[in-house]
Amino acid sequence: MSPIKRPSYLRIDALKELGNIGSAHAITGLSELLNKRIDVSITNVDIIPLQIIYTLFNGPESMVSVVYLEGYSEEFRGMMFLIFPNPEAQKMVELATGIEIPSLLPSDEMSLSTLKEIGNIMCGCYLNTMATFIGRKIMHSVPQLSMDMLGSVMDSILVDLSMESDYAIVLETAFSFTKDKCNGFLFFIPTSESIDTIFNAIGVE
Amino acid sequence: MRCSSEAGPRIKIGMAQFRVGIAPMTMITMALGSCVGIVLYDEKAGLGGLAHVMHPNRDKVKNNLNRAKFVDTAIELMVAKILKEGARKERLWAKIFGGARMFQHVTGSQGVIQIGDANVAATREQLTKRGIPIVAESVGGTMGRTIMFDVSDGSVLMKDSLNNEEIF
């Protein structure tokens, strides 16, 4: 059972538009950093069971790098995370630093810091767009990184959300570098109170 | 993946689920992060249970219909079930896994929470309260864990995210 009410189609459309603009800014930020062309394959907004996130890539045991941060403002709180499967995360580090690394290790501070910065830029751009739309200043936390199995990382993030509901409104963006066969996911999950804040601010009934 | 014995069905236990079964059977729960995997076993009866719990306390949570999600209620349900199947309380022992810190700090609605530590503490408390000894454990740390519980001998094969394997 889900205590989250399904928003009207108009509201879903409004959120989709917000998500599109937000992710466009986020992708532009990354594209400028890397000086590479990036394609956005999906931007989607839906109420989904949180469990679905665990089925990305090759299921809960796939090794991923996740950058996580939280945006908050008055009556607004949303979590953002950027997920790369690990071979791609390594590629990202190489693209951003221009240095080839033999493998991505959790002990390599330079790689970790690079990934955090990528997360910082993308999520920062995304949240700034949100802030413009809702007319509020959105602060965000320091990005944190975890490199581990998808399921293990996500349960720490989602445990707080899942205490409210097993479903959430998720704004999802999938993107890829066509040439380098590199892809990643950006998620934005606003809390249910924040959804109301967004709609009130943009005036969608 | 290797397991100490391959006999019997392999059952996957998802998040916020638990299962009680009789040998031969292997129960698997994948990618425990801050969640805790609780194994209960009665060797003589060949009965075992595995729960994958997410949160320490059911009372503090609004979305609490699934009782297998919480340490306190999941242990209560699993103990009741395993005793009903024919296990004896004085023969039961437990092994616990998980409760890692995947991030330095994750902010929750009640401020900064270390949910992994809280889960482990609640698990110990609930098991101690019921007089069930913890005979082996691998908790805390910063790495995810996958566990495979062989009901025929009570052994648990644990694999971490660097593919190190260890038998408990």
Coordinates of C-alpha atoms in Angstrom, one line a residue:
Chain A
M1 CA 0.0 0.0 0.0
S2 CA 1.3 3.4 -0.8
P3 CA 0.4 6.5 1.2
I4 CA 1.7 8.6 -1.7
K5 CA -1.2 9.8 -3.8
R6 CA -0.7 9.6 -7.5
P7 CA -0.4 13.1 -8.8
S8 CA -2.6 14.2 -11.7
Y9 CA -1.3 14.0 -15.3
L10 CA -0.8 17.7 -15.3
R11 CA 1.4 17.5 -12.2
I12 CA 3.4 14.6 -13.6
D13 CA 3.9 16.6 -16.8
A14 CA 5.1 19.6 -14.8
L15 CA 7.5 17.4 -12.9
K16 CA 8.7 15.8 -16.1
E17 CA 9.5 19.3 -17.5
L18 CA 11.3 20.2 -14.3
G19 CA 13.3 17.0 -14.6
N20 CA 14.1 17.6 -18.2
I21 CA 15.4 21.1 -17.6
G22 CA 17.3 20.1 -14.4
S23 CA 19.0 17.1 -16.1
A24 CA 19.8 19.2 -19.2
H25 CA 21.7 21.6 -17.0
A26 CA 23.3 18.7 -15.1
I27 CA 24.4 17.0 -18.3
T28 CA 25.7 20.3 -19.7
G29 CA 27.7 20.8 -16.6
L30 CA 29.3 17.4 -17.0
S31 CA 29.8 17.9 -20.8
E32 CA 31.6 21.2 -20.2
L33 CA 33.8 19.6 -17.6
L34 CA 34.8 16.7 -19.8
N35 CA 34.5 18.5 -23.1
K36 CA 32.6 15.5 -24.5
R37 CA 29.3 15.0 -26.2
I38 CA 26.8 13.3 -23.9
D39 CA 23.5 11.8 -24.9
V40 CA 20.5 11.7 -22.6
S41 CA 18.6 8.5 -23.2
I42 CA 15.8 8.7 -20.7
T43 CA 14.3 11.3 -18.5
N44 CA 11.4 9.8 -16.6
V45 CA 9.2 10.8 -13.8
D46 CA 7.0 8.2 -12.1
I47 CA 5.9 6.8 -8.8
I48 CA 7.9 3.6 -8.6
P49 CA 8.5 1.0 -5.9
L50 CA 11.9 1.8 -4.4
Q51 CA 12.9 -1.8 -5.0
I52 CA 13.2 -1.1 -8.7
I53 CA 16.4 0.8 -8.2
Y54 CA 18.0 -2.4 -7.0
T55 CA 17.4 -4.1 -10.3
L56 CA 19.6 -1.6 -12.3
F57 CA 22.6 -3.0 -14.2
N58 CA 23.1 -6.6 -13.2
G59 CA 21.0 -6.6 -10.0
P60 CA 21.9 -5.9 -6.3
E61 CA 25.4 -7.4 -6.5
S62 CA 26.7 -5.3 -9.3
M63 CA 29.6 -3.1 -8.3
V64 CA 28.8 0.6 -8.6
S65 CA 30.1 4.0 -7.5
V66 CA 27.4 6.1 -6.0
V67 CA 27.7 9.8 -5.3
Y68 CA 25.0 10.9 -2.9
L69 CA 24.0 14.3 -1.7
E70 CA 20.9 16.0 -0.3
G71 CA 19.4 19.3 -1.3
Y72 CA 17.4 21.2 1.3
S73 CA 15.5 24.4 1.7
E74 CA 12.5 25.7 3.6
E75 CA 9.9 23.0 3.3
F76 CA 12.0 21.2 0.7
R77 CA 14.2 18.2 1.0
G78 CA 15.3 15.9 -1.8
M79 CA 18.0 13.3 -2.3
M80 CA 20.1 13.1 -5.3
F81 CA 22.4 10.3 -6.4
L82 CA 24.5 9.6 -9.3
I83 CA 25.2 6.0 -10.1
F84 CA 27.9 4.6 -12.4
P85 CA 28.6 0.9 -12.8
N86 CA 32.2 0.5 -11.8
P87 CA 34.0 0.0 -15.2
E88 CA 32.3 3.2 -16.3
A89 CA 33.2 5.0 -13.1
Q90 CA 36.8 4.3 -13.9
K91 CA 36.3 5.7 -17.4
M92 CA 34.8 8.8 -16.0
V93 CA 37.8 9.4 -13.7
E94 CA 40.1 8.9 -16.7
L95 CA 38.1 11.3 -18.9
A96 CA 38.0 13.9 -16.2
T97 CA 41.6 13.7 -15.1
G98 CA 43.2 12.7 -18.4
I99 CA 45.2 10.1 -16.5
E100 CA 44.8 6.4 -17.2
I101 CA 44.4 4.3 -14.0
P102 CA 44.9 0.6 -13.9
S103 CA 41.9 0.0 -11.7
L104 CA 39.5 2.0 -9.5
L105 CA 40.2 1.4 -5.9
P106 CA 38.3 2.6 -2.9
S107 CA 41.7 3.7 -1.4
D108 CA 42.6 6.0 -4.3
E109 CA 41.7 9.4 -2.9
M110 CA 42.3 11.2 -6.3
S111 CA 39.7 9.0 -8.1
L112 CA 37.2 9.3 -5.2
S113 CA 37.6 13.1 -5.2
T114 CA 37.1 13.3 -8.9
L115 CA 33.9 11.3 -8.8
K116 CA 32.6 13.4 -5.9
E117 CA 33.3 16.5 -7.9
I118 CA 31.5 15.1 -10.9
G119 CA 28.5 14.4 -8.6
N120 CA 28.9 17.9 -7.1
I121 CA 28.7 19.6 -10.4
M122 CA 25.8 17.6 -11.8
C123 CA 23.7 17.6 -8.7
G124 CA 24.5 21.3 -8.1
C125 CA 23.4 22.3 -11.6
Y126 CA 20.2 20.2 -11.2
L127 CA 19.3 21.7 -7.8
N128 CA 20.1 25.2 -9.0
T129 CA 17.5 24.8 -11.8
M130 CA 15.0 23.5 -9.2
A131 CA 15.8 26.5 -7.0
T132 CA 15.1 28.9 -9.9
F133 CA 11.8 27.3 -10.5
I134 CA 10.5 27.2 -7.0
G135 CA 12.0 30.6 -6.1
R136 CA 13.9 29.3 -3.1
K137 CA 17.5 29.0 -2.3
I138 CA 18.4 25.3 -2.2
M139 CA 21.5 24.4 -0.2
H140 CA 23.1 21.0 -0.6
S141 CA 25.2 18.8 1.5
V142 CA 28.8 17.8 0.8
P143 CA 28.8 14.9 -1.7
Q144 CA 29.6 11.5 -0.3
L145 CA 30.8 8.5 -2.2
S146 CA 30.4 4.8 -1.8
M147 CA 31.9 2.2 -4.0
D148 CA 30.3 -1.2 -3.3
M149 CA 27.5 -3.5 -4.3
L150 CA 24.4 -1.6 -5.6
G151 CA 22.1 -3.2 -3.1
S152 CA 24.3 -2.4 -0.1
V153 CA 24.8 1.2 -1.1
M154 CA 21.2 1.9 -1.9
D155 CA 19.7 0.4 1.2
S156 CA 21.6 2.9 3.4
I157 CA 20.2 5.7 1.3
L158 CA 16.7 4.5 0.8
V159 CA 16.1 3.3 4.4
D160 CA 15.0 6.7 5.5
L161 CA 12.6 7.1 2.5
S162 CA 11.2 3.6 2.9
M163 CA 10.1 4.4 6.4
E164 CA 7.5 6.7 4.9
S165 CA 6.5 4.6 1.9
D166 CA 7.7 1.8 -0.3
Y167 CA 7.0 4.0 -3.3
A168 CA 8.4 7.4 -4.2
I169 CA 8.2 9.9 -6.9
V170 CA 11.5 9.5 -8.7
L171 CA 12.9 11.7 -11.4
E172 CA 15.3 9.6 -13.3
T173 CA 17.9 10.5 -16.0
A174 CA 20.0 8.0 -17.9
F175 CA 22.9 9.4 -20.0
S176 CA 25.7 8.0 -22.0
F177 CA 28.8 9.0 -23.9
T178 CA 28.2 7.3 -27.2
K179 CA 31.8 7.1 -28.3
D180 CA 33.2 5.8 -25.0
K181 CA 30.3 3.4 -24.2
C182 CA 30.0 4.9 -20.8
N183 CA 26.7 5.4 -19.1
G184 CA 25.3 6.6 -15.8
F185 CA 22.1 7.4 -13.9
L186 CA 21.1 10.5 -12.1
F187 CA 18.2 10.3 -9.6
F188 CA 16.3 12.9 -7.8
I189 CA 13.8 11.9 -5.1
P190 CA 12.0 14.7 -3.4
T191 CA 10.2 13.9 -0.1
S192 CA 6.4 14.0 -0.3
E193 CA 6.2 17.4 1.5
S194 CA 8.7 18.8 -1.1
I195 CA 6.4 17.7 -3.9
D196 CA 3.7 20.0 -2.5
T197 CA 6.3 22.8 -2.1
I198 CA 7.2 22.4 -5.8
F199 CA 3.6 22.5 -7.0
N200 CA 2.7 25.4 -4.9
A201 CA 5.7 27.4 -6.1
I202 CA 5.1 26.8 -9.8
G203 CA 1.3 27.1 -9.4
V204 CA 0.2 23.8 -10.8
E205 CA -3.1 22.6 -9.2
Chain B
M1 CA 29.6 -19.2 -6.6
R2 CA 30.8 -21.9 -4.3
C3 CA 28.8 -23.2 -1.3
S4 CA 29.7 -25.8 1.2
S5 CA 27.0 -28.1 0.0
E6 CA 24.9 -27.7 -3.1
A7 CA 22.0 -29.9 -2.0
G8 CA 18.5 -28.6 -2.0
P9 CA 16.8 -25.6 -3.4
R10 CA 18.5 -22.2 -3.3
I11 CA 16.0 -19.6 -1.9
K12 CA 16.6 -15.9 -2.3
I13 CA 15.5 -13.7 0.6
G14 CA 14.8 -10.2 -0.5
M15 CA 14.9 -7.1 1.5
A16 CA 12.3 -6.9 4.3
Q17 CA 11.6 -10.6 3.9
F18 CA 12.2 -13.7 6.0
R19 CA 12.0 -17.4 5.5
V20 CA 12.0 -20.5 7.7
G21 CA 13.0 -23.8 6.0
I22 CA 14.1 -27.4 6.6
A23 CA 17.3 -29.0 5.2
P24 CA 18.3 -29.5 2.4
M25 CA 18.1 -25.9 1.5
T26 CA 20.4 -22.9 0.9
M27 CA 19.1 -19.5 1.7
I28 CA 20.7 -16.5 0.1
T29 CA 20.4 -12.8 0.8
M30 CA 22.3 -10.4 -1.4
A31 CA 24.1 -7.2 -0.9
L32 CA 23.5 -6.4 2.8
G33 CA 24.6 -2.8 3.5
S34 CA 23.2 -1.2 6.6
C35 CA 20.6 -3.9 6.7
V36 CA 21.2 -6.9 8.9
G37 CA 20.9 -10.6 7.9
I38 CA 19.8 -12.7 10.9
V39 CA 20.3 -16.4 10.8
L40 CA 18.5 -18.7 13.3
Y41 CA 19.2 -22.4 13.5
D42 CA 18.2 -25.5 15.3
E43 CA 20.8 -28.1 14.3
K44 CA 19.0 -31.2 15.7
A45 CA 15.7 -30.4 13.9
G46 CA 17.6 -29.2 10.8
L47 CA 15.5 -26.1 10.8
G48 CA 16.8 -22.7 9.9
G49 CA 15.5 -19.2 9.3
L50 CA 17.0 -16.1 7.6
A51 CA 15.6 -12.6 7.8
H52 CA 16.8 -9.5 6.0
V53 CA 15.8 -6.5 8.1
M54 CA 16.1 -2.8 7.4
H55 CA 15.2 -0.8 10.5
P56 CA 15.6 -1.3 14.2
N57 CA 12.2 -0.4 15.6
R58 CA 8.7 -0.8 14.2
D59 CA 7.1 1.7 16.6
K60 CA 9.0 4.7 15.3
V61 CA 8.0 4.2 11.7
K62 CA 4.9 5.2 9.8
N63 CA 5.1 2.8 7.0
N64 CA 5.0 -0.3 9.2
L65 CA 2.7 -2.8 7.6
N66 CA 5.4 -5.2 6.6
R67 CA 6.6 -6.5 9.9
A68 CA 9.5 -8.4 8.4
K69 CA 11.2 -5.0 7.8
F70 CA 12.0 -4.3 11.4
V71 CA 14.4 -6.0 13.7
D72 CA 12.1 -6.4 16.7
T73 CA 9.0 -7.7 14.8
A74 CA 11.0 -9.8 12.3
I75 CA 12.8 -11.7 15.1
E76 CA 9.5 -12.2 16.9
L77 CA 7.8 -13.6 13.7
M78 CA 10.8 -15.7 12.8
V79 CA 11.1 -17.3 16.2
A80 CA 7.4 -18.0 16.4
K81 CA 7.5 -19.6 13.0
I82 CA 10.6 -21.8 13.6
L83 CA 9.2 -23.0 16.9
K84 CA 5.9 -23.8 15.2
E85 CA 7.8 -25.9 12.6
G86 CA 9.3 -28.0 15.4
A87 CA 12.5 -26.3 16.6
R88 CA 13.2 -26.0 20.3
K89 CA 13.9 -22.7 21.8
E90 CA 16.8 -23.9 24.0
R91 CA 18.6 -25.3 21.0
L92 CA 18.3 -22.2 18.9
W93 CA 21.4 -20.1 18.1
A94 CA 21.9 -17.1 15.8
K95 CA 24.5 -15.6 13.5
I96 CA 24.3 -12.0 12.4
F97 CA 25.8 -10.2 9.4
G98 CA 25.6 -6.7 8.0
G99 CA 25.0 -3.3 9.6
A100 CA 27.8 -1.6 7.6
R101 CA 28.4 2.1 7.2
M102 CA 28.3 2.7 3.5
F103 CA 28.5 6.4 3.8
Q104 CA 30.2 8.6 6.5
H105 CA 26.9 10.0 7.4
V106 CA 23.5 9.9 5.9
T107 CA 21.0 12.5 7.2
G108 CA 17.6 11.2 8.1
S109 CA 14.4 12.8 9.3
Q110 CA 15.7 12.4 12.9
G111 CA 19.1 14.0 12.1
V112 CA 22.2 12.1 11.3
I113 CA 21.6 8.5 11.6
Q114 CA 23.9 5.5 11.6
I115 CA 21.2 3.0 10.8
G116 CA 23.7 0.1 10.5
D117 CA 24.9 0.5 14.0
A118 CA 21.4 0.9 15.3
N119 CA 20.3 -2.2 13.5
V120 CA 23.1 -4.3 15.0
A121 CA 22.4 -3.0 18.5
A122 CA 18.7 -3.7 18.2
T123 CA 19.4 -7.2 16.9
R124 CA 21.7 -8.0 19.8
E125 CA 19.1 -6.7 22.3
Q126 CA 16.2 -8.6 20.8
L127 CA 18.2 -11.9 20.6
T128 CA 19.5 -11.5 24.2
K129 CA 16.0 -10.8 25.4
R130 CA 14.9 -14.1 24.0
G131 CA 17.9 -16.0 25.4
I132 CA 19.2 -16.9 21.9
P133 CA 23.0 -16.9 21.8
I134 CA 24.9 -15.3 18.9
V135 CA 27.5 -17.8 17.9
A136 CA 29.1 -16.0 15.0
E137 CA 28.9 -12.5 13.5
S138 CA 30.4 -10.2 10.9
V139 CA 29.0 -6.8 11.5
G140 CA 29.9 -3.1 11.0
G141 CA 32.7 -2.1 8.7
T142 CA 32.3 -0.3 5.4
M143 CA 31.6 -3.1 3.0
G144 CA 28.5 -4.8 1.6
R145 CA 28.0 -8.5 2.3
T146 CA 26.2 -11.4 0.5
I147 CA 25.4 -14.4 2.7
M148 CA 24.6 -18.0 1.9
F149 CA 23.1 -20.0 4.7
D150 CA 23.3 -23.8 4.3
V151 CA 20.4 -25.2 6.3
S152 CA 21.8 -28.7 6.3
D153 CA 24.8 -27.8 8.6
G154 CA 24.1 -24.2 9.7
S155 CA 27.2 -22.9 8.0
V156 CA 27.1 -19.4 6.4
L157 CA 29.3 -18.5 3.5
M158 CA 29.9 -14.7 3.4
K159 CA 31.2 -12.9 0.4
D160 CA 32.1 -9.2 0.6
S161 CA 32.3 -6.7 -2.3
L162 CA 35.9 -7.5 -3.0
N163 CA 34.9 -11.1 -3.5
N164 CA 36.7 -12.3 -0.3
E165 CA 34.9 -15.4 1.0
E166 CA 34.7 -16.6 4.6
I167 CA 32.7 -19.3 6.3
F168 CA 31.0 -18.7 9.6

